[in-house]
Structure formats: C-alpha cells, structure tokens
XYZ file of C-alpha atoms in Angstrom:
599
model
C -14.349 -56.895 -17.735
C -16.672 -55.078 -19.148
C -16.230 -51.279 -19.910
C -18.602 -48.755 -18.594
C -19.438 -45.384 -20.080
C -17.921 -42.303 -18.671
C -20.685 -40.879 -16.205
C -23.164 -38.163 -17.542
C -21.316 -35.310 -15.242
C -18.128 -36.175 -16.600
C -19.437 -36.315 -20.082
C -21.212 -33.159 -19.790
C -18.283 -31.123 -17.958
C -15.536 -32.566 -20.759
C -18.098 -31.562 -23.287
C -18.464 -28.080 -21.979
C -14.493 -27.492 -22.433
C -12.898 -26.565 -25.750
C -12.173 -29.939 -27.306
C -8.700 -28.580 -28.490
C -7.561 -27.916 -25.568
C -7.032 -31.153 -23.622
C -8.531 -33.531 -26.128
C -5.196 -33.865 -27.863
C -3.928 -34.575 -24.053
C -6.545 -37.035 -23.376
C -5.430 -38.995 -26.281
C -1.879 -38.878 -25.252
C -2.628 -40.413 -21.730
C -4.527 -42.935 -23.476
C -1.819 -43.757 -25.574
C 0.583 -43.612 -23.011
C -1.618 -46.528 -20.802
C -2.395 -48.677 -23.468
C 1.544 -48.803 -24.352
C 2.522 -48.693 -20.751
C 0.024 -51.959 -20.146
C 1.347 -53.659 -23.417
C 4.717 -53.211 -21.838
C 3.928 -54.685 -18.605
C 2.369 -58.287 -20.362
C 5.697 -58.152 -22.370
C 8.219 -57.962 -19.607
C 5.580 -60.446 -17.257
C 5.658 -63.256 -20.108
C 9.244 -63.088 -20.633
C 9.103 -60.837 -23.950
C 6.633 -63.601 -25.515
C 4.260 -61.683 -27.617
C 2.440 -65.096 -28.145
C 1.211 -65.370 -24.916
C -0.426 -61.820 -24.745
C -4.231 -62.124 -24.256
C -4.927 -58.741 -26.643
C -8.735 -59.051 -25.975
C -7.796 -58.473 -22.181
C -5.384 -56.132 -22.789
C -7.870 -53.816 -24.392
C -10.472 -54.344 -22.219
C -8.030 -53.507 -19.586
C -6.879 -50.733 -21.438
C -10.403 -49.047 -22.310
C -11.344 -49.566 -18.184
C -8.302 -47.502 -17.316
C -8.792 -44.809 -19.486
C -12.347 -44.713 -18.425
C -11.151 -44.232 -14.869
C -7.929 -42.004 -15.841
C -10.200 -39.551 -17.549
C -13.125 -39.742 -14.568
C -10.532 -38.754 -11.953
C -8.693 -36.546 -13.861
C -11.366 -34.586 -14.825
C -12.632 -34.812 -11.177
C -9.111 -33.622 -9.683
C -8.979 -30.907 -12.541
C -6.139 -32.632 -14.466
C -7.472 -31.716 -17.680
C -9.404 -28.736 -16.889
C -6.710 -26.319 -17.438
C -5.654 -25.553 -13.308
C -2.008 -26.273 -13.742
C 0.503 -25.071 -16.572
C 1.958 -27.579 -18.642
C 4.875 -29.500 -17.270
C 4.641 -27.834 -13.739
C 5.280 -29.381 -10.393
C 1.801 -28.920 -9.719
C 0.875 -30.552 -12.483
C 3.071 -33.962 -12.040
C 1.432 -34.356 -8.533
C -2.165 -34.117 -9.610
C -1.240 -36.552 -12.186
C 0.547 -38.984 -9.620
C -2.704 -38.877 -7.596
C -4.437 -39.661 -10.748
C -2.732 -42.530 -11.867
C -2.455 -43.818 -8.204
C -6.194 -43.612 -7.873
C -6.741 -45.520 -11.296
C -4.390 -48.108 -10.427
C -6.095 -49.198 -7.482
C -9.525 -49.111 -8.826
C -8.328 -51.212 -12.080
C -5.321 -53.018 -10.159
C -7.772 -54.226 -7.714
C -10.099 -55.746 -10.256
C -7.301 -57.268 -12.274
C -6.072 -59.240 -9.101
C -9.591 -60.440 -8.271
C -10.862 -61.261 -12.456
C -7.541 -61.112 -14.131
C -6.336 -64.578 -14.494
C -9.720 -65.996 -15.651
C -8.807 -63.940 -19.016
C -5.931 -64.787 -19.691
C -4.547 -61.615 -17.692
C -1.856 -61.491 -15.387
C -2.966 -60.111 -11.959
C 0.653 -57.464 -11.783
C -0.362 -56.145 -14.950
C -1.887 -52.453 -13.933
C 0.957 -52.660 -11.119
C 3.532 -53.067 -13.661
C 1.987 -50.662 -16.165
C 1.483 -47.653 -13.668
C 5.149 -46.393 -13.469
C 5.393 -46.818 -17.630
C 2.405 -44.905 -17.769
C 3.599 -42.327 -15.405
C 6.862 -41.786 -17.250
C 5.419 -41.746 -20.225
C 3.040 -39.073 -19.066
C 5.239 -36.851 -17.371
C 7.867 -37.115 -20.267
C 4.923 -36.016 -23.034
C 4.107 -33.090 -20.535
C 7.217 -31.926 -20.426
C 7.985 -32.080 -24.073
C 4.653 -29.895 -25.065
C 6.260 -27.053 -21.937
C 9.490 -27.047 -24.023
C 7.035 -26.598 -27.235
C 4.978 -24.300 -25.483
C 7.741 -22.321 -24.408
C 9.932 -22.042 -27.720
C 6.467 -20.589 -29.309
C 6.227 -18.096 -26.895
C 9.792 -16.904 -27.424
C 10.940 -13.358 -26.907
C 10.016 -10.577 -29.544
C 12.162 -9.138 -31.747
C 13.411 -6.128 -29.815
C 13.335 -8.347 -26.160
C 15.903 -6.460 -24.464
C 18.969 -8.492 -22.873
C 18.407 -8.702 -19.078
C 20.393 -9.152 -15.765
C 18.502 -10.393 -12.819
C 20.077 -10.155 -9.248
C 19.352 -12.124 -7.039
C 19.379 -16.063 -7.636
C 16.329 -16.959 -5.090
C 13.007 -18.124 -5.392
C 12.023 -14.724 -6.741
C 14.845 -14.337 -9.590
C 14.158 -18.123 -10.449
C 9.960 -16.907 -10.912
C 10.955 -13.521 -12.676
C 13.568 -15.812 -15.136
C 10.836 -18.011 -15.508
C 8.112 -15.318 -16.466
C 10.811 -13.714 -18.656
C 11.229 -17.274 -20.783
C 7.052 -18.024 -20.816
C 5.153 -14.845 -20.556
C 4.031 -14.308 -24.827
C 5.307 -11.557 -26.531
C 8.533 -10.999 -23.192
C 9.969 -7.872 -23.987
C 13.234 -9.261 -21.126
C 15.236 -11.597 -22.882
C 17.193 -13.315 -19.785
C 21.146 -13.644 -20.169
C 22.425 -14.181 -16.656
C 21.805 -13.540 -13.210
C 23.316 -12.187 -10.580
C 24.244 -13.336 -6.721
C 26.591 -12.119 -3.730
C 26.610 -15.947 -2.804
C 30.224 -16.800 -4.193
C 28.525 -20.532 -3.725
C 25.927 -20.112 -6.457
C 28.341 -18.550 -9.207
C 27.631 -21.664 -12.125
C 24.093 -22.822 -10.758
C 21.427 -22.785 -13.948
C 17.667 -21.713 -13.653
C 15.701 -22.784 -17.061
C 18.732 -22.400 -18.759
C 19.837 -19.208 -17.406
C 23.514 -19.364 -15.489
C 24.486 -17.344 -12.398
C 27.472 -15.240 -13.866
C 28.991 -13.573 -10.825
C 28.418 -11.070 -7.732
C 27.455 -8.152 -7.218
C 31.175 -6.792 -7.267
C 31.712 -7.859 -11.027
C 28.287 -6.557 -12.143
C 30.411 -4.439 -14.982
C 32.323 -7.231 -16.377
C 29.048 -9.085 -16.565
C 27.159 -6.384 -18.176
C 29.889 -6.062 -21.101
C 30.271 -9.632 -21.218
C 26.478 -10.270 -21.990
C 25.569 -6.910 -23.139
C 22.326 -6.640 -21.003
C 20.720 -3.379 -20.694
C 18.533 -3.805 -18.020
C 18.801 -5.230 -14.908
C 15.876 -6.500 -12.549
C 16.391 -6.589 -8.799
C 14.512 -9.711 -7.442
C 15.406 -9.758 -3.691
C 13.173 -10.266 -1.444
C 13.013 -7.191 1.553
C 15.848 -5.865 0.174
C 16.903 -2.417 1.992
C 17.494 0.624 0.548
C 21.195 0.770 1.340
C 21.549 -2.279 -0.909
C 19.420 -0.897 -3.312
C 21.693 2.204 -3.839
C 24.679 0.120 -3.952
C 23.104 -1.780 -6.492
C 21.720 0.868 -8.381
C 25.327 3.050 -8.347
C 26.929 -0.374 -9.803
C 24.285 -0.357 -12.600
C 24.738 3.135 -13.490
C 28.236 2.344 -14.350
C 27.380 -0.383 -16.066
C 24.744 1.227 -18.288
C 21.955 -0.290 -16.799
C 18.282 0.455 -16.312
C 17.132 -0.659 -12.852
C 13.713 -2.276 -12.631
C 12.614 -4.058 -9.016
C 9.957 -6.025 -8.731
C 6.948 -5.497 -6.458
C 6.689 -6.104 -2.390
C 7.216 -9.701 -1.341
C 3.558 -9.996 -0.327
C 2.379 -8.661 -3.490
C 4.438 -11.432 -5.119
C 3.102 -14.399 -2.595
C -0.370 -13.002 -3.598
C 0.555 -13.800 -7.485
C 2.006 -10.606 -8.772
C 5.194 -11.796 -10.708
C 3.779 -10.882 -13.577
C 6.416 -9.209 -16.496
C 3.827 -5.788 -16.406
C 4.517 -5.844 -13.054
C 7.967 -4.875 -13.301
C 8.473 -1.028 -13.065
C 11.279 1.567 -12.785
C 13.674 2.125 -9.398
C 12.213 4.993 -7.569
C 13.600 7.896 -5.188
C 11.139 6.367 -2.722
C 12.708 2.865 -3.031
C 16.445 4.334 -2.331
C 15.616 5.908 0.548
C 12.760 4.557 2.043
C 12.242 1.237 4.027
C 9.879 -1.601 4.329
C 7.884 -2.421 6.888
C 8.964 -3.850 10.431
C 8.684 -7.625 10.221
C 5.599 -7.820 12.823
C 2.510 -10.421 12.051
C -0.334 -7.747 11.933
C -2.786 -10.425 11.588
C -1.936 -12.064 14.838
C -2.096 -8.554 16.763
C -4.717 -6.792 15.116
C -7.441 -8.544 16.668
C -8.589 -5.528 18.145
C -9.838 -4.115 14.981
C -11.974 -7.196 14.092
C -15.917 -7.073 14.347
C -15.482 -3.550 16.163
C -16.468 0.124 14.905
C -13.379 2.092 13.983
C -13.143 5.513 12.996
C -10.553 7.421 10.774
C -10.403 11.311 11.044
C -8.491 12.815 8.617
C -8.989 9.572 5.853
C -8.905 12.106 3.042
C -5.053 12.335 3.575
C -2.315 10.300 2.485
C -1.659 8.624 5.658
C -5.909 8.491 6.482
C -6.915 7.106 3.306
C -3.577 4.094 3.339
C -4.551 3.843 7.415
C -8.290 3.125 5.946
C -7.138 0.475 3.246
C -4.645 -1.611 5.677
C -7.344 -1.654 8.583
C -10.083 -3.081 5.846
C -8.084 -6.073 6.101
C -9.112 -6.776 9.145
C -12.652 -7.432 8.917
C -13.774 -4.373 11.326
C -17.386 -4.567 12.291
C -17.991 -1.048 10.769
C -15.254 1.731 9.218
C -16.006 4.834 9.074
C -13.923 7.582 7.376
C -14.096 11.216 8.651
C -12.810 14.291 7.000
C -13.563 17.904 5.823
C -12.027 17.607 2.333
C -15.177 16.282 0.200
C -12.486 15.551 -2.832
C -10.007 13.319 -0.371
C -13.004 11.648 0.887
C -14.314 10.705 -2.604
C -10.597 9.601 -3.374
C -10.109 7.299 -0.240
C -13.789 5.918 -1.135
C -12.527 5.230 -4.702
C -9.101 3.293 -4.235
C -10.753 1.150 -1.165
C -14.172 0.381 -2.811
C -14.039 0.830 -6.149
C -16.240 3.687 -6.108
C -16.291 7.123 -5.221
C -20.259 7.652 -4.910
C -20.305 9.363 -1.941
C -23.817 8.499 -0.544
C -22.978 5.840 1.897
C -22.727 5.194 5.809
C -19.249 5.354 5.866
C -18.393 8.513 4.579
C -19.154 11.098 7.321
C -18.070 15.008 6.476
C -16.841 17.036 9.482
C -14.274 19.165 10.646
C -12.500 18.347 13.952
C -12.828 21.863 14.856
C -16.442 21.931 15.129
C -16.923 20.200 18.509
C -20.994 19.782 18.049
C -20.660 18.074 14.749
C -17.950 15.568 16.099
C -20.125 14.768 19.465
C -23.489 14.362 17.039
C -21.222 11.949 15.014
C -19.632 10.093 17.818
C -23.100 9.821 19.466
C -24.399 8.654 16.753
C -22.245 5.544 15.293
C -20.550 5.224 18.374
C -17.098 4.162 17.570
C -14.763 1.771 19.273
C -11.645 2.528 18.097
C -10.796 6.043 16.563
C -7.331 6.882 14.746
C -6.834 10.570 14.673
C -4.742 11.267 11.509
C -6.356 14.899 11.179
C -4.299 17.674 11.349
C -2.167 20.581 9.556
C 1.476 19.967 8.818
C 3.305 22.188 6.791
C 5.920 23.945 9.201
C 6.457 27.040 7.455
C 2.553 27.996 6.650
C 1.893 26.755 10.289
C 4.988 29.434 11.379
C 2.907 32.459 9.508
C -0.514 31.541 10.836
C 0.068 30.061 14.334
C -3.632 30.268 15.037
C -4.606 27.747 12.872
C -2.109 25.124 14.133
C -4.128 26.208 17.454
C -7.373 25.419 15.850
C -6.831 22.372 13.931
C -3.669 20.469 15.950
C -4.701 21.394 19.272
C -8.799 22.000 19.679
C -9.329 20.116 17.189
C -7.418 17.182 18.895
C -8.875 17.907 22.210
C -12.401 18.332 20.155
C -11.842 14.469 18.690
C -10.940 13.036 22.245
C -13.894 14.535 23.999
C -16.100 12.975 21.785
C -14.472 9.481 22.211
C -14.364 9.965 25.883
C -18.047 10.534 25.874
C -18.931 7.781 24.180
C -16.652 5.172 25.429
C -13.845 4.507 22.645
C -11.801 1.882 23.801
C -8.368 2.309 22.064
C -7.503 5.847 20.888
C -4.609 5.943 18.189
C -3.321 9.793 18.212
C -0.638 10.322 15.299
C 2.459 12.642 15.655
C 5.544 13.510 14.462
C 8.926 13.430 14.889
C 9.068 17.251 15.214
C 6.862 16.955 18.640
C 10.580 16.045 20.698
C 12.578 18.834 21.207
C 9.778 20.937 19.979
C 10.926 23.998 18.169
C 8.421 25.179 15.473
C 4.487 25.757 15.567
C 3.920 22.537 14.170
C 6.278 20.398 16.764
C 4.671 22.596 19.663
C 0.884 21.784 18.439
C 1.864 17.739 18.095
C 3.531 17.633 21.201
C 0.361 19.063 22.844
C -1.973 17.127 20.542
C 0.413 13.722 22.848
C 0.214 15.450 25.729
C -3.461 15.932 25.824
C -4.114 12.129 24.617
C -1.843 10.729 27.438
C -4.405 13.127 29.834
C -7.186 11.330 28.539
C -5.601 8.097 28.901
C -4.720 8.999 33.111
C -8.273 10.123 33.427
C -9.940 7.316 31.654
C -7.508 4.563 32.277
C -8.248 3.202 28.608
C -5.506 2.291 25.658
C -5.510 6.402 24.221
C -1.517 6.705 22.671
C 0.410 8.442 20.390
C 2.328 7.271 17.699
C 5.824 9.281 16.402
C 7.350 8.942 12.730
C 9.154 11.115 10.433
C 8.709 12.310 7.017
C 6.394 10.282 5.080
C 7.518 9.531 1.304
C 5.238 10.289 -1.272
C 2.224 12.352 0.450
C 1.008 15.098 -0.234
C 3.189 18.126 -0.211
C 5.653 16.571 0.996
C 9.739 16.847 -0.337
C 9.754 14.048 -2.754
C 6.608 15.472 -5.237
C 7.814 19.026 -4.876
C 11.174 18.126 -6.055
C 9.979 16.077 -8.676
C 7.347 18.893 -9.792
C 10.875 21.555 -9.368
C 12.730 18.856 -11.573
C 9.592 18.542 -14.362
C 9.570 22.508 -14.518
C 13.307 22.491 -15.196
C 14.078 23.949 -11.718
C 16.377 24.867 -9.553
C 15.944 22.895 -6.838
C 15.893 24.649 -3.128
C 17.488 22.955 -0.550
C 17.338 24.438 2.643
C 21.075 23.617 3.963
C 23.996 21.306 2.951
C 23.833 19.822 5.884
C 20.221 19.023 6.800
C 18.503 15.504 7.599
C 15.611 14.083 7.729
C 13.985 10.623 8.622
C 11.921 9.310 5.684
C 9.855 5.986 5.783
C 6.791 4.561 3.435
C 3.491 5.543 3.768
C 2.391 2.023 4.329
C 5.257 1.635 7.345
C 3.990 4.852 8.705
C 0.306 2.829 8.896
C 1.526 -0.569 9.662
C 3.424 1.230 12.975
C 0.164 3.170 13.847
C -1.901 -0.235 13.538
C 0.590 -1.996 15.605
C 0.380 0.935 18.271
C -3.042 0.082 19.022
C -2.386 -3.335 19.842
C 0.956 -3.578 21.508
C 0.605 0.401 23.206
C 0.028 0.962 26.659
C -2.422 4.037 27.865
C -0.723 7.143 27.423
C 2.246 5.766 26.186
C 4.037 7.530 22.608
C 5.336 5.036 20.545
C 8.564 5.615 18.117
C 9.708 3.475 15.304
C 13.526 3.200 15.130
C 14.030 4.897 11.490
C 17.680 3.877 11.427
C 19.925 6.360 10.227
C 18.732 9.945 8.446
C 19.306 10.906 5.333
C 20.944 13.628 3.700
C 18.333 16.093 1.777
C 21.066 17.501 -0.594
C 22.105 14.075 -1.536
C 17.978 12.739 -1.910
C 18.162 15.816 -4.411
C 20.990 15.099 -6.069
C 20.471 11.612 -6.862
C 16.644 12.842 -8.017
C 18.842 15.054 -10.710
C 20.661 12.394 -11.838
C 17.600 10.078 -12.489
C 15.979 13.061 -14.183
C 19.384 13.171 -16.557
C 18.603 16.795 -16.388
C 21.249 19.410 -15.652
C 18.860 21.026 -12.921
C 20.382 24.020 -10.635
C 20.720 23.394 -6.446
C 20.039 26.506 -4.937
C 20.745 27.202 -0.779
C 17.285 28.745 0.924
C 18.902 28.453 4.085
C 16.929 26.792 7.195
C 13.452 28.233 7.660
C 11.941 30.041 10.906
C 11.208 26.702 13.505
C 13.293 24.065 11.283
C 15.982 21.708 12.364
C 19.217 20.911 11.004
C 18.568 17.565 12.325
C 15.436 15.739 13.759
C 15.220 14.391 17.049
C 13.197 11.088 18.046
C 12.965 11.207 21.903
C 12.465 14.660 23.779
C 13.773 15.702 27.530
C 12.906 13.119 29.989
C 11.897 10.893 27.923
C 13.303 7.246 27.766
C 12.434 4.909 24.897
C 12.424 1.555 26.311
C 11.895 -1.511 23.693
C 9.605 -3.927 25.618
C 7.655 -5.965 22.883
C 9.430 -5.139 19.438
C 13.224 -4.728 18.539
C 12.466 -1.660 16.496
C 9.792 -0.011 18.253
C 10.476 2.121 21.400
C 7.738 2.944 24.147
C 7.838 6.187 25.655
C 5.813 8.216 28.193
C 5.349 12.179 27.844
C 3.833 14.529 30.427
C -0.137 14.600 30.618
C -2.415 17.586 30.267
C -6.463 17.552 31.033
C -8.197 18.517 28.766
C -9.785 21.186 30.796
C -6.451 22.275 31.691
C -5.309 23.689 27.949
C -4.044 26.958 28.470
C -4.454 29.460 25.106
C -1.530 32.187 27.323
C 0.652 29.301 27.768
C 0.153 28.632 24.342
C 0.425 32.272 22.997
C 3.446 32.852 25.294
C 5.702 30.510 23.382
C 4.944 32.025 20.226
C 5.795 35.774 21.608
C 9.030 37.019 20.212
C 12.276 37.232 23.284
C 12.219 40.418 24.886
C 15.219 43.106 23.399
C-alpha cells in the first residue's frame, strides 16, 4: 500500500492550531498505532519476529496514522473540544479508531497477503491501540490535575450531597487552576453511600454526623450540592453547620448548572432568601407557554421588581414583540439593561406612560395592538396607602380599569392581572384596591369571554422596598430592627417563582379565575429577623412596634365564598370571584369603606 498525504483542508486545520497543544498527542497516538500493529503481527506469527515484514508494517502504520489524524481532526479529537481524559474524549476516540480500522482494515483484508501482511493485523491492533491511547490520556489527565493542585491557602471543604452536583463540584475543586477549595470529604443522608469515593474524596457520613466529620477533617467550608433543596432542609443544614463552625456556601440553581454554570466562582454564601424562600414549581413552562410565542406581548409596571423579571422570563419564549410599559424611566432603563444588555431607551420596546392616563394608554394600545398583557403596575406599600387611600384608588383601581379598557378595545386575547394575598379577606386599603382589580378583571372576562384572569401570591423576596432589603439596611446601619409583632407571619416566595406562576396562569387559567399558589407554611417574621441578625454577626436589637393600621397578624390565601380547586396542577388553586363591570365601578362604595365607623 502506498501512503498518501493529508488532505489540504486537514493540513490547514492542523497548521492553524498551536503545534505545542496537540502535536504531542498526535505523536503519542501515532506511536500507539505503530506499537499496536507491531504487537498484532507479533501475536499473529506466534511471537516469531523473523516472519514480520517490516516494510509492510511501516506502510500500514503510516496509512493508519494518516487516517487517524484526518478523522480525528474532523471529529474534533485534536481540536480541544473535550477535556483531557474525559468520557466524552474517550467516546470520540473510540469512534475515530473504529472508522480508521474500517478504512485501513478493509484494505489489509483485500491486499494484505500480497505484501506479507496478515489480513487481521489492523483488526487485532485496534483494541490494543485504544487501550494505549486511552491510558496515555488518563495519565496526562492525572498529570494536569496534579499540576493544577490547590493554592497553599486553599481551605478544607466538605460537600453536602454525593449525587451528580456533588461529584461535579468535587471535580471542579480538584481541576480548576488556583482552586481555593480543597475537598476533604462528602456528606450524604443516604447511609448506603458511606465510603463511596468520588475522585479520591470519600463520603464520610450523614448530616447528623456533620459536627464529628468537620472536627475530624478540620474543614472550614460546607458546600451544599443538592438539586432543588428546599428551605426547610437548608435551615436544618445551616443550623448544623453553625454548630460545627462551618461557613455554608451554595451552588447556582439546577437550571444554571445544567446550562454550564458549575465553576467555583459561582459558589456564593448562603443568603436569607435561600433559607425562607422556595424553589419554582416543577412545571414544564416550555410546553405551556406557547401562547406567548410569536405574539405581541406587553408588560405594565415593567420597571418594577416583578415586571422586570416577568419581562426577562417572557423573552425565552420568543414573542413576536415584547413591550415594557412604565412611568418610571429609570426603572425602564434598568430592565432594558438587564434584558437587552443596553439602556439606550431609544428602541420600540420601551413605552413611557402612566396607567392613570387613559388617553395615553388608549393611544399606545391602538398603535401597538398587543395580544397578551401582563398587568404588574401598582402601588404596593400598605402603610403608605393607609395614609393616602386616594392614590390606591387612582393607581390600583382606576389604573387597572384603564388598562382593561384599552385591552378590551383592541381585542387582547389574554390578560393576566397580578394581585396579592392581601386581596383575600381585605382589611387594608391595599387589599381592597387589589381585590377590586380582581373583580374588574373578572367582569371583563364575563363580558368578553376571553382569558382575563388574576394571579394572587404572597410577599416577594428581594423586591424593591420589601422586608428583607429593609432589614438588611437596618442591620447595616447598626439597628434596631423593627418587627410589628412577635407572632406575625407572612407567606414568602422568590421573584422567579412568582413570575413563573404568572406565566403559568396565562396558559392554564380560565376566564375570570383567580389562581393561587400553594405557598407552603407561613414564616414568622421574628424568626427571619433573628436569623438575619445571626448571619450578620452583629449585636442588633429587635424592637416590637405593633401592628400598623390595616395589617393582619396572619395573611390569608382564600377569601369568603372562595373554594380553591386544584384541577390542573397540584400546587395551584383555582377560584372565582364576584365580577364587577367596568361601568359599575363605584367611588362612593370605595369611600364608604374608608369612612371611620360611627361613634
């Protein structure tokens, strides 16, 4: 057989890569093939070196190497696609060797005997070459990992969770250059995993043994690597870690990990949101949010915490056009910056208008003709609205009516009104105004037959002006921390969870319904305050200020004459509310509710 030169395209690809990066690997693979073919001949001829045709061996080895390199480059084996010694690289290596064996092996079967070469030479040599090449890669990986060993100041680390995330983060700690984490053991609550090893790191015990394991290993950091760990478990682990003197850190969410975010720089300290929040409901949004794809979608209040997150989530469903509307120009700029990577405010998706202005809304809806509307614009601070109830009427009631009228006029197909748990058994101006918004939305649904509905949820963690940022600011300033009542409780959810519910509502809700998420057990505000103070390490005083006007000791989710059926999702309740037609909205009734009781 005659040797042939590498194809010009392959030669160009090789020339464009740094020689030092893959040259050694190619040389080793070539040597492996020559050695494998020599051994194949040696075994075939009964260990008699005198019967081997060295010319035929060299020609065959050269042909195999040429095909191996060409196929390897085409399949990215020599182009840096896979980490050294990984299963992905070995899988590609098997495919390359298989193709090479088929190509050259066919030639040796047809013409081998003419040149004194056994027909089975390449067939015998292929598994030997695979073992040699895979072994060389594994040795190289060990050398690379040893060269990238930990910095001298790397801290002894325990990893809680011996599943996929745990094994992944252990490998990252061992292989990332200048790792600040030195894994000394894993913790897993499954006793069957005791003494299982991941890359040389053993499972040392369960969560109940965390204190003993921490003392034995002298660990100072605990990394929680459990997919979709709930807040109850996080609190349990955090309390145990505090007793063991461990600093707790967490990974990104499972979705982020699956998207490639498993680098050590993504580890962060445990936050209070982790300890009292909950993960999003397990629902395949991609399968139910088709009502957004290709549609013209408008979000009111897009400069706020809920509206901006809602805007970002809707983007993933490829709407035909997505518009953000708000009267806060700075809020719009912040949303545009987070969603589009710029805050130029000169593009068509940015709409500056006040929902109190029906003429402006009518003009925008008439010109842009949205098909789906998410109404998130509202005033939300209960104590402020108790002082200025007229503002609640103008924004939360009349503003909602204005948006509904504009939507009805242009034939909006789906309208999702964002409400609050304070609308159930309302005792405040905020609750009254949001319940009226639900009733108006139900009235338009009854009139039009279209999917106009409301979504009711509790306090949102981390939103602007909410409890946690306020507590953080008070702690930073040295306190004291003001808590209304030692027994006061609230429902909490994360901003992504709240927005996920809103997106779900537009798909599974029926006209006029109110959708309510099962928000789990309410959290005592005093417990949150104490935990935040403990996490800060500061001696902060707690002062009980008493319930403010309109505030409840405990919030409700379902009001009078509301049922709460769970027809579609086990954690989402559907209820109905008395509809109010837009033209029946009564300011007199509103004022009557605000009037003080007779003496």
